[in-house]
Coordinates of C-alpha atoms and ligand atoms in Angstrom, one line a residue:
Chain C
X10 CA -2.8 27.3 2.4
X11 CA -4.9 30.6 1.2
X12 CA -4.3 29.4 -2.3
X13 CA -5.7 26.2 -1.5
X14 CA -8.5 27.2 -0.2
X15 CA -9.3 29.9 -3.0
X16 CA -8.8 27.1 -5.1
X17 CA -11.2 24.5 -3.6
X18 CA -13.6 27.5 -2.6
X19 CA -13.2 26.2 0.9
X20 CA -12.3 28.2 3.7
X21 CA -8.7 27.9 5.9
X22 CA -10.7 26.3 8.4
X23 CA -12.5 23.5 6.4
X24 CA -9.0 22.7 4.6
X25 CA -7.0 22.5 7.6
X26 CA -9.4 20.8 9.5
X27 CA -9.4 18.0 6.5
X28 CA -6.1 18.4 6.5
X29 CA -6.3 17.2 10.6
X30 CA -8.4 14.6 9.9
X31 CA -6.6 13.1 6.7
X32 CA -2.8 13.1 9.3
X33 CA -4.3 11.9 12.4
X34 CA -6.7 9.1 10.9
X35 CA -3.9 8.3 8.3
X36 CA -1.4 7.7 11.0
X37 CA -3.5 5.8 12.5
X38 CA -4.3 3.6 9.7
X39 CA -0.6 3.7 8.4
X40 CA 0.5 2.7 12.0
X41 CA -1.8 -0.2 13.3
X42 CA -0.1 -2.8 10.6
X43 CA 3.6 -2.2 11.5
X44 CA 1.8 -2.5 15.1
X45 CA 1.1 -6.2 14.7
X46 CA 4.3 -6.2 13.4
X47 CA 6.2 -5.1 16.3
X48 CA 3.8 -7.0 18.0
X49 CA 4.8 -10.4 16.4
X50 CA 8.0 -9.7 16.3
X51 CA 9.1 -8.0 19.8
X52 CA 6.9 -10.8 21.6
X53 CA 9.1 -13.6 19.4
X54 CA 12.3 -11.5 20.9
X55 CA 11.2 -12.0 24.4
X56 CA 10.7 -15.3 23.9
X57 CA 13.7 -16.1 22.7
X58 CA 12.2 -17.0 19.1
X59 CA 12.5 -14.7 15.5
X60 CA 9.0 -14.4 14.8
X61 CA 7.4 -14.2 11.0
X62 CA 10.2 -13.6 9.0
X63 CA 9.4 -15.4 6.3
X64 CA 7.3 -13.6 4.2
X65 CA 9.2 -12.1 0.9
X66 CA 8.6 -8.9 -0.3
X67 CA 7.8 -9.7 -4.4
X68 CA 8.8 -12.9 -3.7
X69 CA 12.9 -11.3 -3.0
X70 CA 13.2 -8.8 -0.2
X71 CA 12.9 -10.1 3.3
X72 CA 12.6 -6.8 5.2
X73 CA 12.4 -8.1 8.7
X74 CA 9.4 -10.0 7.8
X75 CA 7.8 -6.8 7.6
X76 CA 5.8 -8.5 4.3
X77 CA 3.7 -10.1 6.6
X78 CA 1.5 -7.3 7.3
X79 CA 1.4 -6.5 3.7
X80 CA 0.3 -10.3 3.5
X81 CA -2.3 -10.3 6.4
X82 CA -3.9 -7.6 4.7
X83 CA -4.0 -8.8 0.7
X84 CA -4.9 -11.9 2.5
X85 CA -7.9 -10.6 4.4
X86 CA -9.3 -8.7 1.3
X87 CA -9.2 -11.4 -0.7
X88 CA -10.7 -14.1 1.5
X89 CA -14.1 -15.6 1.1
X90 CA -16.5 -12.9 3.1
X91 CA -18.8 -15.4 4.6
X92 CA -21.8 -14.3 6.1
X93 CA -22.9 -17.2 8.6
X94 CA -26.8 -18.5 7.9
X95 CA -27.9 -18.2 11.3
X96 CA -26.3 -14.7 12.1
X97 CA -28.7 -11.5 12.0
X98 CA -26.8 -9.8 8.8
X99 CA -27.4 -6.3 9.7
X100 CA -25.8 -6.4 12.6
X101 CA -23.1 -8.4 11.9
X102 CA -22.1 -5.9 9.1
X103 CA -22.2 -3.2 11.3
X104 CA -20.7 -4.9 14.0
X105 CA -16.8 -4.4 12.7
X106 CA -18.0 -0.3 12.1
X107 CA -18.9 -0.6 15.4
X108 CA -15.8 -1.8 16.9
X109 CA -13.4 0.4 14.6
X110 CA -15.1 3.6 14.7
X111 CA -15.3 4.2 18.0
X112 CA -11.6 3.2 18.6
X113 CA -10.5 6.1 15.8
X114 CA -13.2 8.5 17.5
X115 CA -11.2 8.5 21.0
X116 CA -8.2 10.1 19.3
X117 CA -9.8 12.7 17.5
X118 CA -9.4 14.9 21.1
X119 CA -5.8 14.4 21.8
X120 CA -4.1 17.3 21.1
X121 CA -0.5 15.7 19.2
X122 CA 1.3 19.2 19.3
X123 CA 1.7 23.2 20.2
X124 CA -1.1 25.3 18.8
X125 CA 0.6 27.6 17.1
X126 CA -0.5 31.5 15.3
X127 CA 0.4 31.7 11.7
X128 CA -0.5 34.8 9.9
X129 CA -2.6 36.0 12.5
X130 CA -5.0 32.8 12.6
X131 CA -4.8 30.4 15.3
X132 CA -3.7 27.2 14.0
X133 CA -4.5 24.2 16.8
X134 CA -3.1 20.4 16.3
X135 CA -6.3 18.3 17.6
X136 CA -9.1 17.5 15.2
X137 CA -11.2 19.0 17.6
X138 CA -10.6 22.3 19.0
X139 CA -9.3 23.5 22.2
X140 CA -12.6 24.7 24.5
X141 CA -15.7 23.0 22.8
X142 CA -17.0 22.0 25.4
X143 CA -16.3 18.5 25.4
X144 CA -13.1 18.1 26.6
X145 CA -11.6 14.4 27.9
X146 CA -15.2 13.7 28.7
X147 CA -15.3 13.1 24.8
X148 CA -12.9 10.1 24.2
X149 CA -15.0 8.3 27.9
X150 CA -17.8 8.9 26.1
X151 CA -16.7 7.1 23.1
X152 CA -14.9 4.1 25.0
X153 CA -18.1 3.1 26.5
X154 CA -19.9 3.3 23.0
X155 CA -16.3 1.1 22.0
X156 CA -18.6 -2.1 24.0
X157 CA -21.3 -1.8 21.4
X158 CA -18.7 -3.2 18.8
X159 CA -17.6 -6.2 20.6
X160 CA -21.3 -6.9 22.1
X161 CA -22.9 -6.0 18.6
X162 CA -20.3 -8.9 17.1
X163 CA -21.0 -11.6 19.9
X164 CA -24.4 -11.3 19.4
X165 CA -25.2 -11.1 16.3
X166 CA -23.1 -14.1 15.3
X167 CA -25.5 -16.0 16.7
X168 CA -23.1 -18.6 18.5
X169 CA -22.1 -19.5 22.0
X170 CA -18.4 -18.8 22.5
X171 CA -19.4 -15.0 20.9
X172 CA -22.2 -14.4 23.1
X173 CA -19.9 -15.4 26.0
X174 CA -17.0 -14.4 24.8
X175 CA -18.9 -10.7 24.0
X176 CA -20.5 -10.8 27.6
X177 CA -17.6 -11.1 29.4
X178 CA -15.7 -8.5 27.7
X179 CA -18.5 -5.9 28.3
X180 CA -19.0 -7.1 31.8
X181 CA -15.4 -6.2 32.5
X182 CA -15.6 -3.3 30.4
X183 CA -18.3 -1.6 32.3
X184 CA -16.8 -2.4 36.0
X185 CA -13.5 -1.3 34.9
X186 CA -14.7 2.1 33.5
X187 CA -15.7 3.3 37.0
X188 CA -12.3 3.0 38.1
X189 CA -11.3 4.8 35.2
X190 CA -13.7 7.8 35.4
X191 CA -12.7 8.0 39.1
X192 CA -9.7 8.2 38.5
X193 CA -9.5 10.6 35.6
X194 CA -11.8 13.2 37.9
X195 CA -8.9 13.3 40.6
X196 CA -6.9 14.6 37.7
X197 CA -9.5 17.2 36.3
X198 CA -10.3 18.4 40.0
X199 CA -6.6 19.1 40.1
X200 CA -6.9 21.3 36.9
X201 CA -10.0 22.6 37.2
X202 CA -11.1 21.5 34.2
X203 CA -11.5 18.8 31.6
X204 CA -10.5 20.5 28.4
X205 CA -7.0 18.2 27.3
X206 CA -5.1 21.6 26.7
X207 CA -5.8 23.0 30.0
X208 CA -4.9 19.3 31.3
X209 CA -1.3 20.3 29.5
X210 CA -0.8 23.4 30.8
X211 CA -1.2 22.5 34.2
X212 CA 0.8 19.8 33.7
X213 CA 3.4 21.9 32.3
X214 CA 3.5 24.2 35.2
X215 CA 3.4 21.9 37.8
X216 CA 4.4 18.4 36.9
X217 CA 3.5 15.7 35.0
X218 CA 0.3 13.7 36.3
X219 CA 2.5 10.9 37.1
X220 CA 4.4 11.9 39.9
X221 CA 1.0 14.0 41.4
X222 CA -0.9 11.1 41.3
X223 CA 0.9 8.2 40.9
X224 CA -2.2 5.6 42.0
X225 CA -4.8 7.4 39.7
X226 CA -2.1 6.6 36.8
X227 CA -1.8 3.1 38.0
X228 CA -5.6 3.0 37.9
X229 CA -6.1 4.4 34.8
X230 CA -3.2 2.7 33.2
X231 CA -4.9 -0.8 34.0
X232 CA -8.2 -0.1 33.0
X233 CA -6.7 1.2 29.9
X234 CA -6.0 -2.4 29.3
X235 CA -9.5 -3.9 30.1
X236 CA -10.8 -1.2 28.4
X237 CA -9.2 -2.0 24.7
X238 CA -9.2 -5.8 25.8
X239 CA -5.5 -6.0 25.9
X240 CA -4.0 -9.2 27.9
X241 CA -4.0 -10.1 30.9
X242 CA -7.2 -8.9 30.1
X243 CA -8.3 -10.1 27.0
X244 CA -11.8 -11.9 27.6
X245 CA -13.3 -10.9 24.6
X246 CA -11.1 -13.9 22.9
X247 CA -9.9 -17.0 24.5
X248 CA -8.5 -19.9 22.4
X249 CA -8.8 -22.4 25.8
X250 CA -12.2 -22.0 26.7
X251 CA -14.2 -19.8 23.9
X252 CA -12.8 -20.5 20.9
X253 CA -11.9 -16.9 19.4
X254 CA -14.6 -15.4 21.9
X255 CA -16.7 -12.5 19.9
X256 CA -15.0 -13.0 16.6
X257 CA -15.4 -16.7 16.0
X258 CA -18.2 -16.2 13.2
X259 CA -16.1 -13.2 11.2
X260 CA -14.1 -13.7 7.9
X261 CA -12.0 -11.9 5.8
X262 CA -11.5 -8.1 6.0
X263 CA -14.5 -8.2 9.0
X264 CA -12.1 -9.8 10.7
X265 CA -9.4 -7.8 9.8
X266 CA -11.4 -5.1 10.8
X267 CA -12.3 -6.0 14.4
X268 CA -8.2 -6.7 14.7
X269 CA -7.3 -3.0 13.6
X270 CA -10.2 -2.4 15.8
X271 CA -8.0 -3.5 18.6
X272 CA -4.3 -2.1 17.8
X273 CA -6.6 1.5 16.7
X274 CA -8.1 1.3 20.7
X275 CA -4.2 0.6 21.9
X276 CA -3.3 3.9 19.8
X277 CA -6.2 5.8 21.2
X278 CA -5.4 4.7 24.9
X279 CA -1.5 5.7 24.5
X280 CA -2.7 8.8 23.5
X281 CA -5.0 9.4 26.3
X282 CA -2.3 8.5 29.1
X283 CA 0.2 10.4 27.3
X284 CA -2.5 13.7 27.4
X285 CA -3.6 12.9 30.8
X286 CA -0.3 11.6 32.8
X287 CA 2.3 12.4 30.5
X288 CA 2.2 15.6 29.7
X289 CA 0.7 15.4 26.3
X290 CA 3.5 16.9 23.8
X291 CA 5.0 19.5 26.1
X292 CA 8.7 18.7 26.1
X293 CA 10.2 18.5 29.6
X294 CA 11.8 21.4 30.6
X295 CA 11.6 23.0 27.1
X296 CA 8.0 24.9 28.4
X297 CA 7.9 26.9 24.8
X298 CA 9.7 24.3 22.7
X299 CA 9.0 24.6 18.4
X300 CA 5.9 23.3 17.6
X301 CA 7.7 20.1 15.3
X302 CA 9.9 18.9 18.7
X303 CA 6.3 19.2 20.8
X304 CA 4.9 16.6 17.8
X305 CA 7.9 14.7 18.3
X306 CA 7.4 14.7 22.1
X307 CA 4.4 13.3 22.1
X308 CA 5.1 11.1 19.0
X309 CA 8.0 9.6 21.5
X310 CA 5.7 9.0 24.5
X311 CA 2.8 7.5 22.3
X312 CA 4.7 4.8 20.6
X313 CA 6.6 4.6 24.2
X314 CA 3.2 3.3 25.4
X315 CA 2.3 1.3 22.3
X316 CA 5.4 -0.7 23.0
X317 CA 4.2 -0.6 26.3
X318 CA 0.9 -2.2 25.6
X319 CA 3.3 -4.8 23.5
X320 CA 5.5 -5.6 26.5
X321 CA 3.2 -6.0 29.3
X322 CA 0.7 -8.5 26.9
X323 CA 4.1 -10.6 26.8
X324 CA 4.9 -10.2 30.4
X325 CA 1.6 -11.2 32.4
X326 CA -0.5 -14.4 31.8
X327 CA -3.9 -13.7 31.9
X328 CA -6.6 -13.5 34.6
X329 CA -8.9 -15.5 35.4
X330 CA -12.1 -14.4 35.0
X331 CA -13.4 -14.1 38.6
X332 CA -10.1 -12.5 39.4
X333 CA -10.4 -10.0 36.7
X334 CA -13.6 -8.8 38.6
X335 CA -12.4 -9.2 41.8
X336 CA -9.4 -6.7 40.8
X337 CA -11.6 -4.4 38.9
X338 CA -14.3 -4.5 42.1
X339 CA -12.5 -4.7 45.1
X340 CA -9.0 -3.5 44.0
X341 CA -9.5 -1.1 41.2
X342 CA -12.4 1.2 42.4
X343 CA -11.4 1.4 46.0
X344 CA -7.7 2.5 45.1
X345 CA -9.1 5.0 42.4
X346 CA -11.8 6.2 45.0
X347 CA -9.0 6.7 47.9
X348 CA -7.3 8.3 45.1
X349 CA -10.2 11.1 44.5
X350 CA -11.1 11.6 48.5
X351 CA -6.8 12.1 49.2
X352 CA -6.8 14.3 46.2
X353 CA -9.6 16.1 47.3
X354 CA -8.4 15.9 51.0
X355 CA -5.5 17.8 49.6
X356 CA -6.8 20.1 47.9
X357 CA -9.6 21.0 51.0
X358 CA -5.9 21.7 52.7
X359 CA -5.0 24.4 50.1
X360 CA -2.7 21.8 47.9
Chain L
X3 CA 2.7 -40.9 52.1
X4 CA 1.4 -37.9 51.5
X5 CA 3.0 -35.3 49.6
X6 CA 3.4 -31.9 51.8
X7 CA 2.8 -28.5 50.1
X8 CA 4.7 -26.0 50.9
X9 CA 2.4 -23.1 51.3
X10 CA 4.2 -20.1 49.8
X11 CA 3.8 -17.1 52.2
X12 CA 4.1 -14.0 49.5
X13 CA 5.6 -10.9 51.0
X14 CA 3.7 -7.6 51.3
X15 CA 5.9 -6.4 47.9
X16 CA 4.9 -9.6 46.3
X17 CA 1.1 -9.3 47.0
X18 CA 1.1 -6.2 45.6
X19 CA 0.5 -7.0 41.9
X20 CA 2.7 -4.4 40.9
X21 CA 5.8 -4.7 41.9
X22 CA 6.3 -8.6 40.4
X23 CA 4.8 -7.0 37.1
X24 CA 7.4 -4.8 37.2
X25 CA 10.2 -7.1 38.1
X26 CA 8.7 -9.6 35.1
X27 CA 9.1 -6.7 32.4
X28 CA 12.1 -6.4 33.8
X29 CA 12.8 -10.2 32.7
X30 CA 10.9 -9.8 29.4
X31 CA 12.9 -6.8 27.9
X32 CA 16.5 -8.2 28.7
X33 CA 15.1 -11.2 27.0
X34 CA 14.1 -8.9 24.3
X35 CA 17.4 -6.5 24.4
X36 CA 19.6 -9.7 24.7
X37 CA 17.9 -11.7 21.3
X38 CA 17.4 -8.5 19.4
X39 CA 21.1 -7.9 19.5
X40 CA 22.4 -11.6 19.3
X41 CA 23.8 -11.9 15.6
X42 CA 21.4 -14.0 14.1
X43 CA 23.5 -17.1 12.8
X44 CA 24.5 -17.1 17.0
X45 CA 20.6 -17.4 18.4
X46 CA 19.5 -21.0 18.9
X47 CA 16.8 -21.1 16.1
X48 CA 19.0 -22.4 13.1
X49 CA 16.2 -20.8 10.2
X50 CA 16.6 -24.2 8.1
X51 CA 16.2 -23.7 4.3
X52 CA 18.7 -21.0 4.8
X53 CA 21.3 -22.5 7.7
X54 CA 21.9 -25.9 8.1
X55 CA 22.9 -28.0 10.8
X56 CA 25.8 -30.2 9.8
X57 CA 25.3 -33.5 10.4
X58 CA 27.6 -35.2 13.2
X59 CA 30.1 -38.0 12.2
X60 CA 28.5 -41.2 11.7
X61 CA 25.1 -39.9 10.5
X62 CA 23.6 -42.4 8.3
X63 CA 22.1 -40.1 5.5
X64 CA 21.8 -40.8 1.8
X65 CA 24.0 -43.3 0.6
X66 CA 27.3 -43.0 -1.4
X67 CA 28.9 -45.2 -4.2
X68 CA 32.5 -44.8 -3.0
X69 CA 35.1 -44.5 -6.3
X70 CA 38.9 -44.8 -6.6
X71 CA 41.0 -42.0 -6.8
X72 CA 40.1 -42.0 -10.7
X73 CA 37.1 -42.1 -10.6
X74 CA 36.1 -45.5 -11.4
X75 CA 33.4 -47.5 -8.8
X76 CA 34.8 -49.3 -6.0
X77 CA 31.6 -52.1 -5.6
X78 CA 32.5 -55.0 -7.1
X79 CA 28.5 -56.0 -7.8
X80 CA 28.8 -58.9 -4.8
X81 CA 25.6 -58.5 -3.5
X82 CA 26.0 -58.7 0.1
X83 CA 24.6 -55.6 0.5
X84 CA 21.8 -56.8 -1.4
X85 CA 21.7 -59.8 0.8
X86 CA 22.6 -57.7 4.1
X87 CA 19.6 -55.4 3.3
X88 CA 16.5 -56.0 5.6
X89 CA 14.5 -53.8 3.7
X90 CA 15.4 -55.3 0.5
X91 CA 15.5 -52.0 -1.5
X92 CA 18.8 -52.4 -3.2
X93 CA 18.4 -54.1 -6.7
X94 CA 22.1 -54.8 -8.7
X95 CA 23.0 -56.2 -11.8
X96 CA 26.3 -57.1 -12.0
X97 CA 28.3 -56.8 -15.9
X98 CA 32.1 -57.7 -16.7
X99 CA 33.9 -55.6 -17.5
X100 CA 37.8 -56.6 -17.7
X101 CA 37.5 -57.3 -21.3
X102 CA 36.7 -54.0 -22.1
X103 CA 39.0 -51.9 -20.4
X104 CA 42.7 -53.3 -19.3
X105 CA 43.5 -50.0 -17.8
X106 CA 40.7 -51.1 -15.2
X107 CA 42.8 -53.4 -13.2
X108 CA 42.0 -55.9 -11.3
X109 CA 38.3 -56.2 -11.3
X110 CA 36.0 -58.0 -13.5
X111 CA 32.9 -57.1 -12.1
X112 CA 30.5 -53.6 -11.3
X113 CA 26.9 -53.4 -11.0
X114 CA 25.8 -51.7 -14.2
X115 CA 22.1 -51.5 -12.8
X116 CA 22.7 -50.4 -9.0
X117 CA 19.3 -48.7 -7.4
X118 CA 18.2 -48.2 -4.1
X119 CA 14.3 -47.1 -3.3
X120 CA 14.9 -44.7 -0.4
X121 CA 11.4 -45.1 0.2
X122 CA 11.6 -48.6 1.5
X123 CA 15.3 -47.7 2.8
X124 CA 15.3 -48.1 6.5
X125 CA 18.7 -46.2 6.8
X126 CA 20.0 -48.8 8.8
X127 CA 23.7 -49.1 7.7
X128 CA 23.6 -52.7 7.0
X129 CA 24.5 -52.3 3.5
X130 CA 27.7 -50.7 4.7
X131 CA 28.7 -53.2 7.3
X132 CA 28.1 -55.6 4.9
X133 CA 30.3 -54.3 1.9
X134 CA 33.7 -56.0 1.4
X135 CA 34.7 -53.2 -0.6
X136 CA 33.8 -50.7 1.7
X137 CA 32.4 -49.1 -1.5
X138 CA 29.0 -48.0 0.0
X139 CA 28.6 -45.7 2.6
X140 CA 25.7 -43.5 4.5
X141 CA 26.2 -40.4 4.1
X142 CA 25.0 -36.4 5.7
X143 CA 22.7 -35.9 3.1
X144 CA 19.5 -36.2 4.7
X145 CA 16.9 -34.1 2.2
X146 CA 15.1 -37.3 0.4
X147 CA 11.9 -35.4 -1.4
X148 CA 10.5 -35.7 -4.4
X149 CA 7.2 -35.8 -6.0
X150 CA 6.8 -38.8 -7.7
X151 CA 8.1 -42.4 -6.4
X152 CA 9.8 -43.3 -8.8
X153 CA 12.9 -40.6 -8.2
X154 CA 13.2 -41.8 -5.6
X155 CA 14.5 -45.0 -7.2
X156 CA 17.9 -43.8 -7.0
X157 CA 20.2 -45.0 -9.7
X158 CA 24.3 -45.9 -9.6
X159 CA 24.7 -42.8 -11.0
X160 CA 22.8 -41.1 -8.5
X161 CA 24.3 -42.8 -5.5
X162 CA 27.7 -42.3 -7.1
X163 CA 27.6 -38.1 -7.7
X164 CA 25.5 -36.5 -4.8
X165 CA 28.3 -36.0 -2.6
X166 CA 30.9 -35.7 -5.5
X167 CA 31.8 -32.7 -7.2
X168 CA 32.1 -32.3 -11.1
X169 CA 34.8 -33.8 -12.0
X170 CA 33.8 -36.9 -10.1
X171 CA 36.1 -36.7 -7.2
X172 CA 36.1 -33.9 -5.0
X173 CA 34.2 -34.4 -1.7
X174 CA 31.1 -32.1 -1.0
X175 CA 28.2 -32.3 0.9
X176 CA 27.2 -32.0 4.3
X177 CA 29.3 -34.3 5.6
X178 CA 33.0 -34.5 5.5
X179 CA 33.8 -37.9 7.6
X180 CA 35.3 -40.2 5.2
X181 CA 39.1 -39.9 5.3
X182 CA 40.4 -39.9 1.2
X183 CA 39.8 -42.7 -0.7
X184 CA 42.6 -45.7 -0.6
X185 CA 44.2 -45.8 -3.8
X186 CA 43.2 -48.6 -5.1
X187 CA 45.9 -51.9 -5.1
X188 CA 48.0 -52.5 -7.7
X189 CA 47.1 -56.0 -9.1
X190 CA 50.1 -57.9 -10.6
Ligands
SF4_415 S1 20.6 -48.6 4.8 FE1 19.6 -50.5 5.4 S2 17.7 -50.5 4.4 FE2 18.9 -48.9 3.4 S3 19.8 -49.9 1.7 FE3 21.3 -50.1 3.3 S4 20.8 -52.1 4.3 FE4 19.1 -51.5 3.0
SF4_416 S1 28.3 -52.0 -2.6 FE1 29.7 -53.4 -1.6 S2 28.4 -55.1 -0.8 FE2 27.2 -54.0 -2.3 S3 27.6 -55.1 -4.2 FE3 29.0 -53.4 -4.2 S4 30.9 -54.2 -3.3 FE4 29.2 -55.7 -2.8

């Protein structure tokens, strides 16, 4: 690495921050196609159907119909990009920027391994650092600024089923990020601290998040799914009553966009209940485990939960829409706020 | 009479939300683990252009100009099938033929011209409950496509090789009902 930086003229830090950035928003990238794959795919298993299997690879190979998010994408880049007359073109150009960056953002504070010291220097595997200040505040911050995309989309499409589609989605993305920042401050009163290594630490000492605080994680874990408009609570779209909700007016690779949009947000919120509830990539009883098994750790619970996200979209129906803010409301805030008093209640006691 | 709903009382567990979820997911991956790991020629979706249902006994598919064990044409161009035929899509012209080949045997007519236009072709099997012969029958073959009508207009040649093999004789195709061919009598 000191050669490459002499090289470049860059210093250690620059190149192994670019380094960071190229791994974590590559994966990223690399993973969200063979996402709607598994997506496709696993939900046909469930339902006792194969799925897309019938795109061919060069017209020969049939790898699992794995071709078909090759195709999706050639397809998208190649499609007509139609810009709608009465849209307000700006903003729907920014729009799908909107959506996607955001969603990449979130991950850029999840720490995926063990900091480790090589030749003196502290090397740390988070894009950003350990103690800037920042902390899991960061990654809330940025899913609140993640309703910009889908409200920036509906509206400036200039059409009904967006506008509704794109109000209802950051109606119930609002309510249900109370619950969630309720329930994520039960979990940095506990550690005294919001920074996501101290999170893992204390988790490592004392026990995974889950089992200390099982509500908050049921709390959280929900509004992770309203939060990156995952079924059941998916009213951003809705083939039955909006059409495709904020997306109706997009074409080609916009499109495509505001769809990796969604699967990068599913990546960013397994990664944020692995850090928070999970244990991040500390390896269960292994508390100084090599740094490359601590990537695998967390590499094993984050696709865990992106299968997760896969399962439960196939499981539940979806809400209706009063009954989404009736659970977010009346079910989701009170259990995260009972949460925070018995937490704090406990910890008053000396817990 | 009025119809009386049951209301469902919903136990404490059950009003929860989460415990059904769970029990649901529970459902959802044994679907998952149980198709995932079914072989794939034993799951119910038969993937067509690559496995095929065969056809049961009896189907009446694309038709077949029976032939003698060598090879020659059993129809006797009598046009009852033609008659029989409410769709009137079989056209035959008969020729003689005796004359020209004693090995032949008994017959002194075939259709030299023998088409059917499976576009107009109801599949109804009248042509082969009409045949004397018992020289045409309906067949498994069931994939009728082309891109232009007119082959479509399938010929005696046509009706006569689908479900034969090379040589003229052996029996292929989709459907393996029809017991071997009678030999055909020996004429004084
Ligand atoms: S199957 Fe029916 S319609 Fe078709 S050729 Fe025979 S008699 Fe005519
Ligand atoms: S197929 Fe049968 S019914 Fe039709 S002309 Fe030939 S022998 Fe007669």
């Amino acid at each position: 690495m000191e050669t490459l930086a002499h090289l470049t003229g860059m210093s250690v830090v620059t190149i192994w921050t670019l380094l960071k950035v190229l791994l974590v928003f590559g994966f990223i990238m690399a993973v969200a196609p063979p996402y709607t794959w598994v997506e496709r795919r696993g939900s046909a298993m469930m339902q006792d159907r194969i799925g897309p299997n019938r795109a061919l690879l060069f017209g020969k190979w049939q790898i699992l119909g794995l071709g078909h998010a090759l195709a999706d994408g050639i397809k998208f880049f190649f499609k007509e990009d139609i810009v709608p007359p009465h849209a307000t073109k700006r903003l729907f150009w920014l729009a799908p920027l909107l959506a996607f960056v955001p969603a990449l953002m979130g991950f850029a504070i999840i720490p995926f391994g063990r900091s480790f010291v090589y030749q003196g220097s502290m090397y740390h595997l988070s894009l950003l650092d350990p103690g800037n200040g920042m902390g899991m505040l960061y990654p809330l911050a940025i899913g609140a600024v993640a309703v910009y995309g889908i409200l920036v989309a509906a509206w400036s499409s200039n059409n009904k089923w967006s506008i509704l589609g794109g109000m209802r989605s950051s109606a119930q993305m609002v309510s249900y990020e109370i619950g969630l920042s309720l329930a994520v401050i039960a979990v940095f009163m506990k550690v005294g601290g919001y920074d996501p290594a101290d999170i893992i630490k204390d988790q490592m000492a004392v026990g995974w998040f889950v089992w200390r605080q099982p509500l908050g994680f049921l709390v959280f874990f929900t509004c992770m799914f309203a939060e990156s408009n995952r079924l059941p609570f998916d009213f951003a779209e809705g083939e039955a009553e909006i059409v495709a909700g904020f997306h109706t007016e997009f074409g080609s690779m916009k499109f495509g966009l505001l769809g990796l949009a969604e699967y990068a947000h599913m990546i960013t919120a397994s990664g944020l209940i692995t850090t928070l509830y999970f244990g991040g990539w500390s390896v269960p009883f292994m508390p100084d485990a090599p740094v490359l098994l601590t990537i695998l750790a967390f590499m094993v619970k984050l696709l865990f939960f992106m299968w997760v996200f896969v399962w439960v979209r196939w499981t539940l129906p979806r809400f209706r829409y009063d009954q989404l803010m009736f659970l977010g409301w009346k079910v989701m805030l009170p259990l995260s706020m009972a949460n925070l008093i018995f937490n704090a209640w406990l910890m008053s006691r000396g817990g | 009479m009025a119809v009386l709903v049951k209301k469902v009382e919903l136990s404490l567990l059950d009003r929860s939300y989460v415990w059904p979820i769970a029990k649901g997911m529970v459902i959802t991956l044994r679907h998952f683990l149980k198709q995932i790991t079914t072989p794939t020629n034993k799951r119910f979706t038969i993937q067509y252009p690559d496995m095929k249902k065969p056809m049961p006994a009896g189907y009446r598919g694309l038709h077949e100009l029976k032939r003698f064990e060598d090879g020659a044409i059993k129809c006797v161009a009598c046009f009852m099938c033609q008659e029989a035929c409410p769709a009137r899509c079989i056209s035959i012209e008969a020729e003689e033929f005796s004359e020209l080949n004693f090995t032949q045997g008994f017959e002194e007519k075939r259709p030299s011209v023998f088409k059917i236009d499976m576009l107009r072709c109801i599949y109804c099997g009248m042509c082969e409950e009409a045949c004397p012969k018992d020289a045409i029958w309906l067949r498994g073959e069931y994939e009728l496509a082309a891109y232009d009508r007119l082959s479509l207009n399938y010929g005696k040649w046509d009706l006569m090789n689908t479900y034969a093999g090379l040589d003229g004789k052996l029996q292929v195709g989709p459907a393996q009902e029809s017991p071997a061919t009678a030999s055909r009598p020996v004429s004084a």
